[in-house]
mmCIF file of C-alpha atoms in Angstrom:
data_model
loop_
_atom_site.group_PDB
_atom_site.id
_atom_site.type_symbol
_atom_site.label_atom_id
_atom_site.label_comp_id
_atom_site.label_asym_id
_atom_site.label_seq_id
_atom_site.Cartn_x
_atom_site.Cartn_y
_atom_site.Cartn_z
ATOM 1 C CA MET A 33 59.632 -25.868 9.217
ATOM 2 C CA LEU A 34 59.661 -22.347 10.667
ATOM 3 C CA LEU A 35 59.748 -20.791 7.230
ATOM 4 C CA HIS A 36 56.581 -22.789 6.222
ATOM 5 C CA TYR A 37 54.773 -21.576 9.419
ATOM 6 C CA THR A 38 55.750 -17.980 8.751
ATOM 7 C CA THR A 39 54.516 -18.200 5.200
ATOM 8 C CA ILE A 40 51.119 -19.598 6.424
ATOM 9 C CA MET A 41 50.731 -16.791 8.981
ATOM 10 C CA LYS A 42 51.546 -14.119 6.406
ATOM 11 C CA GLN A 43 48.814 -15.553 4.204
ATOM 12 C CA TYR A 44 46.366 -15.700 7.141
ATOM 13 C CA PHE A 45 46.845 -12.041 8.094
ATOM 14 C CA ALA A 46 46.724 -11.056 4.380
ATOM 15 C CA TYR A 47 43.249 -12.519 3.997
ATOM 16 C CA LEU A 48 42.004 -11.567 7.550
ATOM 17 C CA PRO A 49 40.776 -8.028 6.601
ATOM 18 C CA LEU A 50 38.723 -9.577 3.710
ATOM 19 C CA VAL A 51 37.198 -12.202 6.044
ATOM 20 C CA ILE A 52 36.252 -9.588 8.598
ATOM 21 C CA PHE A 53 34.648 -7.345 5.902
ATOM 22 C CA LEU A 54 32.593 -10.213 4.510
ATOM 23 C CA PHE A 55 31.433 -11.102 7.937
ATOM 24 C CA ILE A 56 30.411 -7.569 8.847
ATOM 25 C CA PHE A 57 28.767 -7.202 5.470
ATOM 26 C CA SER A 58 26.761 -10.411 5.774
ATOM 27 C CA ALA A 59 25.596 -9.465 9.317
ATOM 28 C CA CYS A 60 24.532 -6.022 8.337
ATOM 29 C CA LYS A 61 22.735 -7.255 5.213
ATOM 30 C CA LYS A 62 20.886 -9.851 7.150
ATOM 31 C CA LYS A 63 19.887 -7.324 9.708
ATOM 32 C CA SER A 64 18.557 -4.809 7.156
ATOM 33 C CA ASP A 65 16.821 -7.404 4.892
ATOM 34 C CA ASP A 66 14.754 -9.336 7.380
ATOM 35 C CA TYR A 67 13.994 -6.746 10.054
ATOM 36 C CA GLY A 68 13.999 -9.261 12.767
ATOM 37 C CA GLY A 69 12.287 -11.880 10.732
ATOM 38 C CA LEU A 70 9.187 -9.876 9.801
ATOM 39 C CA LYS A 71 7.220 -11.253 6.791
ATOM 40 C CA LEU A 72 4.622 -9.615 4.500
ATOM 41 C CA SER A 73 2.026 -11.803 6.054
ATOM 42 C CA ASP A 74 2.734 -10.235 9.459
ATOM 43 C CA TYR A 75 1.444 -6.890 8.156
ATOM 44 C CA TYR A 76 -1.143 -8.472 5.803
ATOM 45 C CA PRO A 77 -2.609 -11.536 7.548
ATOM 46 C CA LEU A 78 -5.098 -13.435 5.425
ATOM 47 C CA GLU A 79 -7.362 -16.163 6.792
ATOM 48 C CA THR A 80 -11.059 -17.080 6.408
ATOM 49 C CA GLY A 81 -13.233 -15.179 8.779
ATOM 50 C CA LYS A 82 -10.816 -12.255 9.388
ATOM 51 C CA TYR A 83 -12.362 -8.843 9.086
ATOM 52 C CA ILE A 84 -11.524 -5.136 9.541
ATOM 53 C CA THR A 85 -14.249 -2.421 9.874
ATOM 54 C CA TYR A 86 -13.456 1.112 8.784
ATOM 55 C CA GLN A 87 -14.911 4.645 8.968
ATOM 56 C CA LEU A 88 -15.148 5.447 5.231
ATOM 57 C CA ASP A 89 -15.276 9.095 4.239
ATOM 58 C CA SER A 90 -15.813 9.623 0.482
ATOM 59 C CA ILE A 91 -15.309 12.844 -1.381
ATOM 60 C CA VAL A 92 -17.574 13.185 -4.443
ATOM 61 C CA TYR A 93 -18.101 16.139 -6.784
ATOM 62 C CA VAL A 94 -21.677 17.148 -7.571
ATOM 63 C CA GLY A 95 -23.418 19.910 -9.614
ATOM 64 C CA PHE A 96 -21.398 18.913 -12.709
ATOM 65 C CA GLY A 97 -18.258 18.997 -10.778
ATOM 66 C CA THR A 98 -18.711 22.437 -9.300
ATOM 67 C CA SER A 99 -18.835 21.465 -5.628
ATOM 68 C CA ALA A 100 -17.598 18.773 -3.308
ATOM 69 C CA GLU A 101 -19.522 16.622 -0.794
ATOM 70 C CA THR A 102 -18.323 14.181 1.809
ATOM 71 C CA HIS A 103 -20.358 10.964 2.258
ATOM 72 C CA SER A 104 -19.652 8.858 5.385
ATOM 73 C CA TYR A 105 -20.225 5.175 5.979
ATOM 74 C CA GLN A 106 -18.918 2.249 7.732
ATOM 75 C CA ALA A 107 -17.219 -0.360 5.611
ATOM 76 C CA LYS A 108 -16.473 -3.940 6.652
ATOM 77 C CA TYR A 109 -13.999 -6.144 4.656
ATOM 78 C CA VAL A 110 -14.356 -9.832 5.375
ATOM 79 C CA VAL A 111 -12.038 -12.616 4.069
ATOM 80 C CA ASP A 112 -14.374 -15.119 2.687
ATOM 81 C CA SER A 113 -12.441 -18.104 1.440
ATOM 82 C CA LEU A 114 -9.281 -19.302 -0.331
ATOM 83 C CA LEU A 115 -9.928 -19.900 -4.046
ATOM 84 C CA THR A 116 -7.836 -19.416 -7.250
ATOM 85 C CA ASP A 117 -7.424 -16.153 -9.176
ATOM 86 C CA ASN A 118 -7.560 -15.809 -13.027
ATOM 87 C CA ARG A 119 -3.908 -16.599 -13.199
ATOM 88 C CA GLY A 120 -4.196 -19.917 -11.389
ATOM 89 C CA ARG A 121 -2.778 -18.748 -7.992
ATOM 90 C CA PRO A 122 -4.139 -19.158 -4.604
ATOM 91 C CA ALA A 123 -6.162 -16.099 -3.764
ATOM 92 C CA TYR A 124 -8.528 -14.994 -1.017
ATOM 93 C CA ARG A 125 -11.884 -13.691 -1.882
ATOM 94 C CA ILE A 126 -12.893 -10.566 0.204
ATOM 95 C CA PHE A 127 -16.387 -9.257 0.535
ATOM 96 C CA ARG A 128 -17.135 -5.695 1.409
ATOM 97 C CA PHE A 129 -20.274 -4.466 3.369
ATOM 98 C CA LEU A 130 -21.481 -0.908 3.855
ATOM 99 C CA ARG A 131 -23.831 0.722 6.259
ATOM 100 C CA VAL A 132 -24.475 4.342 7.282
ATOM 101 C CA ASN A 133 -24.290 3.899 11.037
ATOM 102 C CA ASP A 134 -24.086 1.424 13.879
ATOM 103 C CA SER A 135 -27.791 0.594 13.863
ATOM 104 C CA ALA A 136 -28.259 0.168 10.058
ATOM 105 C CA PRO A 137 -28.005 -3.247 8.455
ATOM 106 C CA TRP A 138 -24.959 -4.291 6.483
ATOM 107 C CA GLU A 139 -25.488 -4.270 2.685
ATOM 108 C CA PRO A 140 -23.161 -6.125 0.241
ATOM 109 C CA SER A 141 -20.991 -3.601 -1.683
ATOM 110 C CA GLY A 142 -18.301 -5.397 -3.784
ATOM 111 C CA THR A 143 -16.067 -8.377 -4.089
ATOM 112 C CA PHE A 144 -12.216 -8.142 -4.108
ATOM 113 C CA TRP A 145 -9.252 -10.474 -4.244
ATOM 114 C CA SER A 146 -5.974 -10.588 -2.379
ATOM 115 C CA ILE A 147 -2.919 -12.705 -3.294
ATOM 116 C CA ASP A 148 0.166 -13.195 -1.064
ATOM 117 C CA SER A 149 2.989 -14.645 -3.206
ATOM 118 C CA LYS A 150 5.501 -14.371 -0.342
ATOM 119 C CA ASP A 151 7.431 -11.787 -2.345
ATOM 120 C CA ALA A 152 4.427 -9.427 -2.895
ATOM 121 C CA VAL A 153 0.888 -8.791 -1.862
ATOM 122 C CA GLU A 154 -1.512 -7.961 -4.646
ATOM 123 C CA PHE A 155 -5.091 -6.515 -4.234
ATOM 124 C CA VAL A 156 -7.509 -6.690 -7.122
ATOM 125 C CA GLU A 157 -10.215 -3.927 -7.082
ATOM 126 C CA ASN A 158 -12.486 -3.054 -9.915
ATOM 127 C CA ASN A 159 -10.445 -5.248 -12.180
ATOM 128 C CA MET A 160 -7.328 -3.333 -11.295
ATOM 129 C CA ARG A 161 -4.337 -5.200 -9.734
ATOM 130 C CA PHE A 162 -2.339 -3.178 -7.200
ATOM 131 C CA VAL A 163 0.918 -4.464 -5.743
ATOM 132 C CA LYS A 164 0.413 -3.341 -2.185
ATOM 133 C CA LEU A 165 3.476 -4.804 -0.424
ATOM 134 C CA VAL A 166 6.790 -6.306 -1.584
ATOM 135 C CA THR A 167 10.053 -7.653 -0.221
ATOM 136 C CA PRO A 168 12.411 -6.677 1.277
ATOM 137 C CA LEU A 169 10.742 -5.262 4.255
ATOM 138 C CA GLN A 170 12.903 -2.241 4.959
ATOM 139 C CA ASN A 171 12.676 1.496 4.840
ATOM 140 C CA GLY A 172 13.301 2.946 1.453
ATOM 141 C CA THR A 173 12.268 -0.109 -0.625
ATOM 142 C CA THR A 174 10.525 1.179 -3.762
ATOM 143 C CA TRP A 175 8.343 -0.536 -6.433
ATOM 144 C CA SER A 176 5.829 0.234 -9.137
ATOM 145 C CA GLY A 177 2.600 -0.400 -7.315
ATOM 146 C CA ASN A 178 0.454 0.170 -10.298
ATOM 147 C CA GLU A 179 2.416 -1.651 -13.005
ATOM 148 C CA TYR A 180 -0.341 -4.114 -13.757
ATOM 149 C CA ILE A 181 -2.978 -1.416 -14.441
ATOM 150 C CA ASP A 182 -3.727 -0.041 -17.903
ATOM 151 C CA THR A 183 -2.643 3.624 -17.574
ATOM 152 C CA TYR A 184 -1.232 4.035 -21.021
ATOM 153 C CA SER A 185 -3.820 2.981 -23.602
ATOM 154 C CA LEU A 186 -5.795 5.702 -25.495
ATOM 155 C CA ASN A 187 -9.061 4.817 -23.713
ATOM 156 C CA SER A 188 -7.599 4.412 -20.256
ATOM 157 C CA GLU A 189 -9.731 6.338 -17.627
ATOM 158 C CA VAL A 190 -6.954 5.976 -14.926
ATOM 159 C CA LYS A 191 -3.927 7.608 -16.647
ATOM 160 C CA TYR A 192 -3.296 9.398 -13.465
ATOM 161 C CA LEU A 193 -2.211 6.096 -11.769
ATOM 162 C CA GLY A 194 0.723 5.739 -14.123
ATOM 163 C CA GLY A 195 4.277 6.092 -12.780
ATOM 164 C CA TRP A 196 3.354 5.810 -9.110
ATOM 165 C CA GLU A 197 6.474 4.732 -7.129
ATOM 166 C CA TYR A 198 5.533 3.227 -3.784
ATOM 167 C CA VAL A 199 8.045 3.454 -0.906
ATOM 168 C CA TYR A 200 8.235 2.007 2.642
ATOM 169 C CA ASP A 201 8.549 4.420 5.412
ATOM 170 C CA LYS A 202 8.471 4.208 9.305
ATOM 171 C CA LEU A 203 8.764 0.388 9.414
ATOM 172 C CA ALA A 204 8.073 -1.164 12.752
ATOM 173 C CA GLU A 205 7.098 2.191 14.412
ATOM 174 C CA PRO A 206 4.119 2.964 16.642
ATOM 175 C CA ALA A 207 1.234 5.093 15.309
ATOM 176 C CA THR A 208 -2.175 6.215 16.506
ATOM 177 C CA VAL A 209 -5.010 5.443 14.042
ATOM 178 C CA GLY A 210 -8.386 6.551 15.087
ATOM 179 C CA SER A 211 -8.934 5.396 18.631
ATOM 180 C CA PHE A 212 -6.151 2.685 18.355
ATOM 181 C CA ASN A 213 -2.529 3.137 19.682
ATOM 182 C CA LEU A 214 -0.679 0.583 17.514
ATOM 183 C CA GLU A 215 2.787 -0.527 18.615
ATOM 184 C CA ASN A 216 4.185 -1.660 15.280
ATOM 185 C CA THR A 217 3.076 -0.241 11.902
ATOM 186 C CA LEU A 218 4.400 0.204 8.409
ATOM 187 C CA THR A 219 3.642 3.220 6.226
ATOM 188 C CA VAL A 220 3.511 3.002 2.333
ATOM 189 C CA ASN A 221 3.782 6.320 0.658
ATOM 190 C CA GLN A 222 2.401 5.907 -2.850
ATOM 191 C CA ARG A 223 2.087 9.400 -4.353
ATOM 192 C CA ASP A 224 2.159 13.103 -3.367
ATOM 193 C CA GLU A 225 1.758 15.176 -6.641
ATOM 194 C CA VAL A 226 0.449 18.489 -7.344
ATOM 195 C CA VAL A 227 0.278 19.990 -10.754
ATOM 196 C CA GLY A 228 -0.661 23.591 -11.304
ATOM 197 C CA ILE A 229 -2.190 25.851 -8.586
ATOM 198 C CA PRO A 230 -5.144 24.161 -6.834
ATOM 199 C CA ASP A 231 -6.035 27.323 -4.942
ATOM 200 C CA ASP A 232 -6.411 29.319 -8.132
ATOM 201 C CA PRO A 233 -9.917 28.871 -9.691
ATOM 202 C CA GLY A 234 -8.625 30.448 -12.850
ATOM 203 C CA ALA A 235 -5.880 27.823 -13.410
ATOM 204 C CA TYR A 236 -5.752 24.127 -14.363
ATOM 205 C CA SER A 237 -4.703 21.831 -11.584
ATOM 206 C CA GLU A 238 -4.334 18.069 -10.845
ATOM 207 C CA VAL A 239 -3.808 16.491 -7.405
ATOM 208 C CA ASN A 240 -2.823 12.897 -6.834
ATOM 209 C CA TYR A 241 -2.196 11.522 -3.390
ATOM 210 C CA GLY A 242 -2.010 7.984 -1.912
ATOM 211 C CA GLN A 243 -0.795 6.608 1.509
ATOM 212 C CA GLU A 244 -1.612 3.439 3.448
ATOM 213 C CA GLN A 245 -0.648 2.171 6.967
ATOM 214 C CA TYR A 246 -0.438 -1.458 7.998
ATOM 215 C CA ALA A 247 -0.351 -2.776 11.595
ATOM 216 C CA LEU A 248 1.510 -5.863 12.730
ATOM 217 C CA GLY A 249 -0.914 -8.748 13.087
ATOM 218 C CA ILE A 250 -3.951 -6.742 11.795
ATOM 219 C CA GLY A 251 -3.496 -5.595 8.210
ATOM 220 C CA LEU A 252 -4.501 -2.361 6.557
ATOM 221 C CA VAL A 253 -5.474 0.272 9.279
ATOM 222 C CA TYR A 254 -5.524 3.404 7.313
ATOM 223 C CA ARG A 255 -5.804 4.444 3.686
ATOM 224 C CA LYS A 256 -6.086 7.931 2.108
ATOM 225 C CA PHE A 257 -6.493 8.344 -1.653
ATOM 226 C CA PHE A 258 -7.320 11.460 -3.603
ATOM 227 C CA HIS A 259 -7.416 12.410 -7.265
ATOM 228 C CA SER A 260 -8.749 15.578 -8.798
ATOM 229 C CA GLU A 261 -8.543 17.271 -12.121
ATOM 230 C CA TYR A 262 -9.745 20.801 -12.174
ATOM 231 C CA GLN A 263 -10.731 22.506 -15.430
ATOM 232 C CA PRO A 264 -10.846 26.403 -15.085
ATOM 233 C CA ASP A 265 -13.500 28.679 -16.446
ATOM 234 C CA THR A 266 -12.623 29.416 -20.218
ATOM 235 C CA GLY A 267 -15.308 32.066 -20.638
ATOM 236 C CA GLY A 268 -19.036 31.614 -20.416
ATOM 237 C CA GLY A 269 -19.100 28.961 -17.685
ATOM 238 C CA ASN A 270 -17.839 27.890 -14.293
ATOM 239 C CA GLY A 271 -14.762 25.981 -13.496
ATOM 240 C CA TYR A 272 -15.288 22.348 -12.672
ATOM 241 C CA PHE A 273 -13.696 19.130 -11.463
ATOM 242 C CA ALA A 274 -13.532 16.475 -14.167
ATOM 243 C CA ASP A 275 -15.261 13.160 -14.101
ATOM 244 C CA GLY A 276 -13.272 10.698 -12.130
ATOM 245 C CA SER A 277 -12.211 13.173 -9.442
ATOM 246 C CA TYR A 278 -12.746 11.629 -5.979
ATOM 247 C CA GLY A 279 -11.285 10.787 -2.666
ATOM 248 C CA ILE A 280 -11.581 8.257 0.115
ATOM 249 C CA THR A 281 -10.259 7.921 3.652
ATOM 250 C CA LEU A 282 -10.437 4.532 5.495
ATOM 251 C CA THR A 283 -9.659 4.506 9.121
ATOM 252 C CA MET A 284 -9.940 1.332 11.215
ATOM 253 C CA ILE A 285 -12.604 1.261 13.916
ATOM 254 C CA ASP A 286 -12.834 -2.486 14.667
ATOM 255 C CA HIS A 287 -11.070 -5.817 13.756
ATOM 256 C CA ASN A 288 -10.755 -9.395 14.925
#
């Protein structure tokens, strides 16, 4: 009987380190994977009637691409209703309205779609489908945010969007956006690319930049996007920024 008990105890202690390791690994994985139970919908809430208003600063190139101007507006994105997208999935239709200042009337300026599939949040703009957020919600998660966009065909006008790798940063950290001090935000770094020497007017250059911030219980609170392609003077003319060069900055100024 004693021998049988001793054998059992030896087996128990032999497997004990493995049991402890599996317990610790499971606990750590759960903690890193769920971040306290946060879901994509916590950072991207969608329901009819929700709106966010932004200060919109748009960079456009004029004079055949020889100079830049910044045009400023207020932009209001309003969640209209829950319908179905062209793939048969539940999708929220979003209307955008623009005005030049507080006293001007709102004018319709575009329709967009947003889909929350629980594992990813997609946003459809100008027939381009962006994957804005994915699971797991943890710092360092990466994904191909522009994978559904045609960046590869011969006639594609957005080849510069190819190969963008989105990555989570500063999850559940405070941030100041405009006049708002936000306690819990999530940053998505999308691209930070410089080709050539942008400060040299005699050299070709291309700049691609994208970053977005989301706030818990609110949604997108900040977005900065910039793309430029500069063609230098080849003799007999001025250097210029190619068609399609532009930038926008959205900064939240109001929400419900």
